[in-house]
Amino acid sequence: MSQIPLQLENIRKTFQDGDKEVDIIKSLSFEAKKGELVAVVGPSGSGKSTFLSIAGALLSPDGGRVIVNGADIAQFSEKERADVRLRAIGFIFQSANLVPFLKVKDQLKMVKELATKWGREAKEEAQQLLQSVGLEHRMNHYPHQLSGGERQRVAIARAFMNDPDIILADEPTASLDGKRSKEIVELLANEAKDKNKAAIIVTHDEAVLPFCDRIYMMDNGRLILKEEMI
Amino acid sequence: MLTHSIKEICFFKLRYILIGFILFFVAALVFIINGLANGLAAENISSLKNMNAEAFYIAKDANNRIEQSRFSISDVEKISKDDRVEPLGLQMLSLKKSGSNQKVDVTIMAVHPKGFLMPEVTEGKSIATSKEPQLVVNNSIKDDGVKIGDELYEENSETTFTVVGFTEKETYSHTPVAFISLKSWEDMLGSQVKPYYNALVLKNDNQVVKSDVKGSLGSGVWVSTDDVIKGMPSHQAEQTSLNMMLIFLIIIAVFVLGAFFYIMTIQKMNQFGVLKAIGAKNGYLIGTTMLQVFFISVVSISVAVGFTKLMQMLLPSSMPFIFNGVLILTYAGILMVVSMLGALLSTVNIIKVDPLQAIGRVE
């Protein structure tokens, strides 16, 4: 398998704004490598969320190619994209967005069941994942019994559950305080490196940047490389 | 999908119990009204329904009602003795129990004791063909304390009837039917009026007999048993109003359940968006929702069936209530379909949910 699970080529996305067509993203190209945590920053309205939606197979671009694990998904139907999201991409959202009526272990079980089957192996995987995010003692708790940081940890574990090659995080620290934010991003960075995933994090939060390998700035519909840590 | 939907029900107990209760009460009400409609219908027309008859020959101006029709006995006797058609006398009376002042309302039906109109006697013996005033009466009269051997007195004709046997499922116009012989009928009518029969009853459809009767008794028409039943004014009114209640209840159920499920799906829009974003498909989400509705419906409707059965046992036997398994199951099926339909309406919202809404906001 190639070292580049996600590749965007010449992406264009326009939105209808009244009578005019506005280019939110124009000729954007981007690559995510395995074992690397990439941050995308930029002011609100700059097109960060649109970028994330296209990279995450939630939205189809108006032009260009989106290559996930070697296949161009730009023209996929909603159903096919749902499958790509399920198997190739792990999402982490602003607020953890866990299913309220499922216990922590069942959160992981559900995504596994959506993709394949839940068996002994899957159960061990889930246990290991929860251990690695430090929540093995919270397995039988409901989301409302957890703190914000703990919920976000469960979300991270959930994102890794189907062993996707790409991890996308949308402002994962937005609802956390400074100390927790750092912990969460550190965990995300470590997990991505450990498990050799390509992780992309869209954020406002300057505090998380030190953990990232590359930092892009979203400006006027393009991604500009701001900083590269070696 | 299955465990997912059950876990949701267990977690949001109150919500689902509420829906369950609504469905239970609607279902129980539907079943009870249905039982009542059956019971009333049986009390009113069971005698006609169980009668071994194809059609009635009734006076032209009698509005299909046996009570209003009359043929003089001498006219009827003109008809050649034919065992495919029999005369019927019918009159509603109050009989006084001898030795007390208690009165019981009955419908007297005068029939040929060995003819096809005489029902099977379930207890005691049948009436004699002779003049002796005997009667076989529907067993519901036992509730009034009437036993075999009791004497019932008819005031106008000063006739004392002896109860010789009981039959079952023979009621007319909400009163038990008492069968007497044609001879005691003539005696009872006595000298005050010109003796008459109310109708002639045809056992099997037969055009020859029909035209024969019409030839010798010109003043009547042949009316099918179904039309005679329809002609009973109280029957039609009872059944129509009860059935209207049933239909309205079912329509109300569609809307109440539909609204409830709609609100529940609206509440879960965000959750559906997230699930879709992480790769759940419409089929899975709709499947889970429909499964939940299915569980709730099965449980509530089954409990309602049980409750109705219990009601039947607790209600006094004088209450007209018949638990008709087939009908109850039919209505249970209809309610099941109705609640699934109500839920199906709200699945449109599930399809409409855009997984994009899980991402912060769309720019």
XYZ file of C-alpha atoms in Angstrom:
593
model
C 0.000 0.000 0.000
C 1.273 3.421 -0.887
C 2.521 5.776 1.794
C 0.062 8.414 0.636
C -3.500 7.297 1.432
C -5.061 10.663 0.651
C -4.330 12.892 -2.282
C -6.266 15.923 -3.495
C -5.492 17.213 -6.991
C -6.655 20.521 -8.354
C -9.811 20.618 -6.290
C -12.384 23.284 -7.090
C -15.591 23.862 -5.157
C -18.042 26.646 -5.885
C -21.070 27.753 -3.923
C -24.018 29.696 -5.150
C -24.222 33.008 -3.341
C -27.268 34.832 -4.608
C -26.719 35.295 -8.344
C -22.961 34.888 -8.177
C -20.905 31.754 -8.003
C -18.212 31.967 -5.385
C -15.135 29.799 -5.451
C -14.653 28.538 -1.929
C -11.767 26.356 -2.978
C -9.798 26.777 -6.189
C -7.068 24.533 -7.575
C -6.217 23.071 -4.205
C -3.746 20.220 -4.072
C -2.751 18.332 -0.969
C -1.200 15.078 0.178
C -1.301 13.291 3.509
C 1.439 10.808 4.369
C 1.192 7.932 6.774
C 2.582 8.491 10.221
C 2.191 12.220 9.932
C -0.038 14.736 11.697
C -0.950 17.701 9.530
C -2.698 20.826 10.805
C -4.830 23.116 8.697
C -5.414 26.556 10.170
C -7.076 29.655 8.880
C -9.722 32.255 9.680
C -13.354 31.194 9.695
C -14.896 31.401 6.260
C -11.637 30.525 4.609
C -12.898 27.144 3.445
C -11.343 24.879 6.084
C -14.560 22.976 6.722
C -15.199 22.577 3.004
C -11.692 21.232 2.587
C -12.294 18.763 5.400
C -15.657 17.741 3.945
C -14.137 16.991 0.562
C -11.149 15.173 2.030
C -13.553 13.248 4.247
C -15.778 12.085 1.363
C -18.709 14.042 2.771
C -18.847 16.377 -0.188
C -18.007 15.918 -3.858
C -15.780 18.564 -5.459
C -16.863 20.416 -8.603
C -13.523 19.711 -10.231
C -10.312 17.786 -9.580
C -9.556 14.382 -8.150
C -9.844 12.990 -4.638
C -7.723 9.874 -4.390
C -8.294 7.669 -1.370
C -6.084 4.585 -1.257
C -5.519 4.800 -4.990
C -9.155 5.230 -6.058
C -10.621 8.496 -7.284
C -13.769 9.051 -5.242
C -14.645 12.485 -6.650
C -17.624 11.164 -8.614
C -18.781 8.507 -6.131
C -22.447 8.312 -5.155
C -23.498 9.124 -1.582
C -23.768 5.439 -0.762
C -20.302 4.651 -2.093
C -18.880 7.609 -0.218
C -20.535 6.367 2.983
C -18.622 3.150 2.515
C -15.347 5.000 1.974
C -16.013 6.972 5.167
C -16.780 3.820 7.064
C -13.692 1.862 6.049
C -10.975 4.307 5.024
C -11.586 7.363 7.189
C -11.870 7.905 10.915
C -13.655 11.085 12.032
C -13.260 13.081 15.200
C -15.729 15.950 15.575
C -15.797 19.215 17.520
C -17.851 17.868 20.360
C -17.312 14.174 20.658
C -20.727 13.366 19.185
C -20.989 9.958 20.738
C -24.216 7.991 20.566
C -25.916 8.853 23.875
C -27.436 5.450 24.600
C -24.357 3.324 24.015
C -21.749 2.443 26.610
C -18.160 3.286 25.753
C -17.340 -0.242 24.559
C -20.544 -0.333 22.498
C -19.565 2.886 20.719
C -16.619 0.997 19.260
C -18.683 -2.122 18.703
C -21.206 -0.184 16.638
C -18.715 1.168 14.098
C -17.151 -2.261 13.826
C -20.547 -3.809 13.175
C -21.355 -1.229 10.536
C -18.235 -2.298 8.644
C -17.862 -6.008 9.359
C -18.615 -8.306 12.241
C -18.055 -8.101 15.935
C -16.020 -11.037 17.162
C -13.426 -12.011 19.720
C -10.680 -10.310 17.709
C -12.642 -7.084 17.403
C -13.341 -7.190 21.100
C -9.627 -7.381 21.885
C -8.914 -4.574 19.448
C -11.494 -2.398 21.152
C -9.998 -3.184 24.530
C -6.505 -2.282 23.338
C -7.747 0.937 21.786
C -9.477 1.982 24.976
C -6.354 1.109 26.906
C -4.216 3.239 24.619
C -6.485 6.244 25.169
C -6.467 5.496 28.882
C -10.131 4.638 29.297
C -10.185 0.893 29.982
C -11.762 1.599 33.387
C -14.608 3.548 31.723
C -15.692 0.810 29.317
C -19.107 0.354 30.878
C -19.986 4.014 31.271
C -22.409 6.037 29.209
C -21.219 9.241 27.465
C -23.148 11.437 29.915
C -21.104 9.976 32.756
C -17.816 11.033 31.162
C -15.966 14.361 31.183
C -15.465 16.317 27.961
C -11.872 15.117 27.647
C -12.854 11.521 28.228
C -15.572 11.755 25.602
C -13.090 13.088 23.089
C -10.806 10.161 23.928
C -13.624 7.750 23.188
C -14.154 9.579 19.889
C -10.480 9.065 19.069
C -10.723 5.368 19.873
C -13.867 5.161 17.736
C -12.107 6.840 14.810
C -9.338 4.224 14.920
C -11.675 1.269 15.369
C -12.090 0.284 11.741
C -8.367 0.655 11.169
C -8.691 3.434 8.579
C -5.635 4.896 6.878
C -6.865 8.453 7.258
C -7.892 10.244 10.436
C -9.728 13.564 10.099
C -10.288 15.790 13.098
C -12.566 18.818 12.959
C -11.600 21.229 15.740
C -11.252 18.375 18.224
C -10.248 20.720 21.027
C -12.979 23.322 20.570
C -14.874 22.287 23.689
C -11.877 21.625 25.919
C -9.677 23.798 28.120
C -6.011 24.429 27.346
C -4.531 21.599 29.372
C -6.983 19.023 28.051
C -6.545 20.292 24.484
C -2.849 19.558 24.622
C -3.442 16.102 26.059
C -5.918 15.235 23.361
C -3.766 16.419 20.465
C -0.736 14.714 21.941
C -2.711 11.516 22.161
C -3.915 11.927 18.602
C -0.377 12.568 17.345
C 1.010 9.567 19.210
C -1.738 7.261 18.021
C -1.335 8.413 14.409
C 2.409 7.736 14.556
C 2.085 4.490 16.461
C -0.471 3.065 14.101
C 1.028 4.686 11.002
C -2.010 6.737 9.989
C -2.281 9.912 7.996
C -3.945 12.371 10.365
C -5.310 15.784 9.441
C -6.511 18.211 12.042
C -8.411 21.367 11.239
C -8.121 23.826 14.077
C -8.155 27.346 15.423
C -6.210 26.364 18.463
C -2.591 27.566 18.310
C -1.711 25.445 21.332
C -2.036 22.219 19.366
C 0.381 23.208 16.591
C 3.624 22.069 18.290
C 2.490 18.456 17.926
C 2.005 18.686 14.166
C 4.498 17.719 11.486
C 3.286 20.188 8.906
C 1.065 23.220 9.229
C -0.958 24.557 6.350
C -2.719 27.865 6.186
C -5.978 28.070 4.363
C -6.009 31.284 2.445
C -8.355 32.422 -0.260
C -9.297 28.916 -1.328
C -5.758 27.567 -1.393
C -3.568 25.718 1.078
C -0.240 27.357 1.788
C 2.473 25.448 3.610
C 3.340 27.580 6.612
C 5.734 25.492 8.547
C 7.355 22.116 8.347
C 8.894 20.473 11.374
C 11.621 18.020 10.762
C -29.073 -3.204 14.138
C -31.109 -5.285 16.549
C -28.989 -4.707 19.651
C -28.619 -1.057 18.714
C -32.373 -0.511 18.628
C -32.994 -2.438 21.841
C -30.250 -0.543 23.669
C -31.814 2.740 22.598
C -35.218 1.657 23.896
C -33.680 0.591 27.208
C -31.770 3.866 27.575
C -34.653 6.207 26.696
C -37.208 4.158 28.624
C -39.622 6.947 29.405
C -39.984 8.074 25.805
C -40.722 4.624 24.524
C -42.983 3.723 27.432
C -45.038 6.829 26.624
C -45.515 5.784 23.019
C -46.193 2.256 24.159
C -48.922 3.490 26.482
C -50.610 5.546 23.781
C -50.604 2.585 21.479
C -51.803 0.271 24.244
C -54.774 2.456 25.122
C -55.768 3.019 21.511
C -55.488 -0.697 20.784
C -57.395 -1.698 23.929
C -60.153 0.775 23.079
C -60.362 -0.532 19.513
C -60.622 -4.108 20.769
C -63.201 -3.304 23.430
C -65.405 -1.348 21.036
C -65.090 -4.189 18.595
C -66.124 -6.647 21.314
C -69.062 -4.458 22.212
C -70.164 -4.144 18.586
C -70.013 -7.914 18.246
C -71.880 -8.395 21.484
C -74.634 -5.961 20.597
C -74.976 -7.404 17.117
C -75.273 -10.878 18.560
C -77.949 -9.805 21.050
C -79.866 -8.084 18.360
C -79.783 -10.401 15.407
C -78.268 -13.726 16.396
C -81.618 -15.433 16.073
C -82.011 -14.287 12.465
C -78.374 -14.964 11.709
C -78.482 -18.518 13.031
C -81.813 -19.214 11.428
C -81.818 -21.854 8.791
C -83.403 -19.460 6.326
C -82.705 -18.084 2.881
C -85.493 -15.534 2.542
C -88.599 -14.186 4.213
C -91.916 -13.478 2.571
C -93.060 -10.233 4.100
C -95.976 -7.880 3.493
C -95.149 -5.225 0.890
C -95.600 -2.238 3.165
C -93.758 -3.706 6.160
C -90.377 -2.016 5.489
C -88.606 -5.369 5.574
C -89.614 -5.776 9.208
C -91.108 -9.067 10.323
C -93.045 -7.486 13.187
C -94.892 -5.181 10.822
C -95.896 -7.881 8.395
C -99.095 -9.938 8.714
C -100.736 -12.729 6.776
C -103.983 -14.257 7.983
C -103.708 -17.909 8.902
C -106.484 -18.830 6.546
C -104.535 -17.319 3.655
C -101.364 -19.089 4.630
C -103.170 -22.396 4.876
C -104.115 -22.038 1.227
C -100.512 -22.770 0.347
C -100.076 -26.442 -0.334
C -98.279 -28.228 2.447
C -94.670 -27.715 1.456
C -91.868 -28.393 3.924
C -89.505 -26.023 2.126
C -91.418 -23.052 3.405
C -92.740 -22.516 6.923
C -94.788 -19.847 8.648
C -93.309 -17.761 11.439
C -95.093 -15.842 14.156
C -93.175 -13.148 15.995
C -94.152 -10.931 18.849
C -92.337 -9.165 21.657
C -93.931 -9.704 25.016
C -93.466 -9.285 28.732
C -94.053 -12.499 30.617
C -94.678 -12.600 34.326
C -93.008 -15.262 36.414
C -95.663 -17.171 38.334
C -95.487 -16.689 42.048
C -93.764 -13.312 41.767
C -94.248 -9.946 40.174
C -91.062 -10.167 38.182
C -91.459 -9.664 34.449
C -89.169 -10.846 31.731
C -89.081 -9.485 28.207
C -88.919 -12.076 25.487
C -89.483 -12.321 21.770
C -91.979 -15.044 21.018
C -91.277 -16.962 17.851
C -93.959 -19.374 16.793
C -92.554 -22.189 14.695
C -93.382 -25.684 13.643
C -91.851 -27.759 16.485
C -90.456 -30.326 14.058
C -89.679 -27.861 11.281
C -86.406 -26.335 10.157
C -86.979 -23.121 12.118
C -86.878 -24.914 15.467
C -83.370 -24.563 16.930
C -81.495 -27.297 18.684
C -82.463 -27.688 22.324
C -79.348 -27.652 24.486
C -80.994 -28.391 27.822
C -84.335 -29.959 28.703
C -86.677 -31.129 25.983
C -88.309 -29.652 22.937
C -91.826 -28.216 22.745
C -94.752 -30.495 22.016
C -96.661 -30.214 18.755
C -99.905 -30.144 20.715
C -101.762 -27.115 21.986
C -100.101 -27.273 25.375
C -98.435 -23.876 26.023
C -94.790 -24.812 26.344
C -91.717 -22.865 25.448
C -88.039 -23.376 24.740
C -86.182 -20.199 25.516
C -82.682 -18.843 25.061
C -80.446 -19.634 28.028
C -79.720 -15.936 28.695
C -83.059 -15.882 30.517
C -81.392 -17.868 33.295
C -79.927 -14.523 34.430
C -83.492 -13.582 35.382
C -83.747 -16.715 37.504
C -85.886 -18.735 35.128
C -85.426 -22.518 35.371
C -86.828 -25.503 33.536
C -90.309 -26.202 34.831
C -91.026 -22.575 35.686
C -94.273 -21.095 34.546
C -94.472 -17.809 32.686
C -97.762 -15.986 32.423
C -98.904 -13.868 29.499
C -101.491 -11.348 30.669
C -103.393 -10.386 27.499
C -104.231 -13.906 26.487
C -104.124 -15.232 30.039
C -101.904 -18.047 28.875
C -99.469 -19.789 31.199
C -96.431 -21.198 29.442
C -94.201 -23.869 30.940
C -90.496 -23.644 30.283
C -89.473 -27.076 29.002
C -86.053 -26.439 27.585
C -83.269 -24.030 26.800
C -81.493 -23.228 23.577
C -78.530 -20.960 22.926
C -77.515 -18.077 20.640
C -81.138 -17.151 20.007
C -81.751 -13.487 20.768
C -83.715 -10.918 18.868
C -83.811 -7.191 19.442
C -81.835 -7.567 22.709
C -84.301 -10.030 24.217
C -84.128 -13.799 24.533
C -86.251 -15.653 22.003
C -88.907 -18.030 23.301
C -90.024 -20.658 20.817
C -93.620 -21.854 20.970
C -95.586 -24.131 18.704
C -97.833 -22.750 15.986
C -100.830 -24.195 17.832
C -100.110 -22.400 21.085
C -99.509 -19.256 19.005
C -102.994 -19.441 17.548
C -104.423 -20.031 21.035
C -102.485 -17.155 22.460
C -103.680 -14.730 19.822
C -107.149 -15.989 20.715
C -110.365 -14.541 19.660
C -109.611 -10.830 19.969
C -107.743 -10.690 16.679
C -107.977 -12.544 13.462
C -105.223 -15.124 13.793
C -102.144 -14.320 11.687
C -98.537 -15.228 10.979
C -95.912 -12.599 10.419
C -93.891 -14.156 7.675
C -93.203 -17.198 5.610
C -89.655 -18.498 5.681
C -87.917 -20.213 2.794
C -85.178 -22.693 3.649
C -83.239 -22.874 0.386
C -83.420 -20.613 -2.605
C -86.045 -22.004 -4.916
C -87.723 -19.927 -7.600
C -90.648 -22.317 -8.020
C -91.618 -22.158 -4.358
C -91.101 -18.410 -4.392
C -93.468 -17.844 -7.281
C -95.936 -20.359 -5.843
C -96.140 -18.426 -2.609
C -96.362 -15.148 -4.451
C -99.163 -16.592 -6.560
C -101.343 -17.526 -3.647
C -100.404 -14.666 -1.303
C -100.124 -11.671 -3.608
C -99.642 -8.961 -1.001
C -96.007 -9.693 -0.096
C -92.426 -9.681 -1.331
C -89.502 -12.044 -0.836
C -86.757 -10.432 1.224
C -83.379 -12.068 1.800
C -82.322 -12.762 5.397
C -79.506 -10.225 5.064
C -81.972 -7.527 4.061
C -84.222 -8.392 6.987
C -81.211 -7.992 9.303
C -80.373 -4.672 7.667
C -83.995 -3.632 8.116
C -83.742 -3.875 11.886
C -83.453 -0.198 12.806
C -81.409 -0.556 16.011
C -78.910 -2.938 14.483
C -77.869 -0.617 11.708
C -77.640 2.370 14.051
C -75.554 0.541 16.660
C -73.145 -0.971 14.221
C -72.671 2.190 12.180
C -71.884 4.369 15.173
C -69.538 1.822 16.743
C -67.757 1.193 13.473
C -67.375 4.897 12.952
C -65.704 5.130 16.361
C -63.344 2.346 15.344
C -62.398 4.003 12.093
C -61.856 7.337 13.798
C -59.729 5.714 16.484
C -57.533 4.142 13.860
C -57.190 7.404 11.958
C -56.360 9.195 15.210
C -53.761 6.519 15.916
C -52.062 7.187 12.574
C -51.714 10.875 13.340
C -50.788 10.639 17.007
C -48.178 7.964 16.396
C -46.971 9.710 13.250
C -46.511 12.960 15.178
C -44.764 11.206 18.047
C -42.328 9.379 15.795
C -41.775 12.555 13.800
C -40.766 14.491 16.895
C -38.526 11.664 17.972
C -36.711 11.593 14.638
C -36.365 15.381 14.631
C -34.745 15.144 18.058
C -32.275 12.632 16.730
C -31.328 14.521 13.551
C -27.933 15.466 14.917
C -27.199 11.917 15.957
C -28.239 10.636 12.532
C -25.919 13.187 10.918
C -22.962 11.967 12.962
C -23.755 8.327 12.283
C -24.016 9.043 8.581
C -20.707 10.919 8.658
C -18.930 7.951 10.173
C -20.374 5.741 7.462
C -23.826 4.475 8.549
C -26.194 4.152 5.593
C -29.844 5.161 5.318
C -30.888 1.505 5.353
C -29.255 0.951 8.725
C -30.746 4.042 10.339
C -34.245 3.424 8.958
C -33.958 -0.233 9.876
C -33.136 0.596 13.493
C -36.023 3.047 13.749
C -38.538 0.683 12.187
C -37.367 -2.185 14.400
C -37.978 -0.059 17.469
C -41.468 0.818 16.323
C -42.061 -2.837 15.560
C -41.042 -3.891 19.097
C -43.120 -1.223 20.757
C -46.142 -2.081 18.621
C -45.894 -5.823 19.174
C -45.573 -5.398 22.928
C -48.322 -2.771 23.328
C -50.784 -4.492 21.031
C -50.217 -7.895 22.625
C -50.723 -6.419 26.075
C -53.902 -4.764 24.779
C -55.187 -8.106 23.476
C -54.473 -9.650 26.870
C -56.184 -6.746 28.598
C -59.280 -7.140 26.410
C -59.404 -10.852 27.171
C -59.202 -10.000 30.865
C -61.980 -7.425 30.470
C -64.151 -10.089 28.926
C -63.683 -12.290 31.963
C -64.285 -9.476 34.439
C -67.363 -8.014 32.756
C -70.718 -9.296 33.975
C -72.239 -11.853 31.623
C -75.218 -9.582 31.030
C -72.886 -7.120 29.308
C -72.971 -7.720 25.584
C -69.307 -8.335 24.861
C -67.907 -10.931 22.524
C -64.172 -11.542 22.133
C -63.904 -12.595 18.520
C -60.325 -13.821 18.071
C -60.250 -13.482 14.310
C -61.612 -9.931 14.345
C -59.332 -8.886 17.202
C -56.323 -10.235 15.331
C -57.439 -8.414 12.206
C -57.651 -5.144 14.100
C -54.317 -5.901 15.788
C -52.833 -6.320 12.313
C -54.379 -3.067 11.127
C -52.982 -1.208 14.147
C -49.589 -2.775 13.545
C -49.624 -1.545 9.948
C -50.868 1.859 11.094
C -48.031 2.357 13.553
C -45.440 1.172 11.044
C -46.933 3.617 8.537
C -46.748 6.422 11.082
C -43.083 5.639 11.606
C -42.436 5.323 7.902
C -43.608 8.918 7.403
C -40.802 10.179 9.607
C -38.117 8.132 7.868
C -38.226 10.742 5.102
C -36.402 12.960 7.591
C -33.731 10.351 8.129
C -33.041 10.245 4.400
C -32.911 14.030 4.279
C -30.253 14.307 6.996
C -27.004 15.512 5.466
C -23.888 13.956 7.008
C -22.205 17.310 6.371
C -23.960 18.775 9.376
C -21.645 16.766 11.610
C -18.761 18.947 10.485
C -18.712 22.254 12.339
C -20.576 24.207 9.724
C -20.760 24.392 5.972
C -18.979 27.441 4.600
